[in-house]
């Protein structure tokens, strides 16, 4: 199972699941174990689903792969650090 990648991931899932059972919607990035022992990053969400009385009946879990976004982000950071430059965002209209 993917949550067995590390004890940190397992504890994080346990804590986040408890929060979801309390009614909080949780979204975070996590390493996910896939076929052949490979690890990929996913955006993982836990959404509480309520019964007619307003109690959490179950938690809907969903994961979407985002490894390509992570790789692009890491390349971007590497370029910034390697060239020792800075960036800023500028809205010309404001």
C-alpha angles and dihedrals in degrees: 000000000000094000089065092071087101141344089247091059091046093050091045091052091048092051093045092047089054089052090050090051086055090056102265120131110227128201124173145143117257139171110251126201111227134174122321092018094291120147124216132174120248135180102238126198134188113197121187114226115206132214124226091275093055097255122132104260097179141338121247111216122199133174128190122188114244102164092123090056091048091050091050092048091050092050090050092051091047091053092049094048095041095051094040093227133136134225137205138182118238128187104201092199095057 
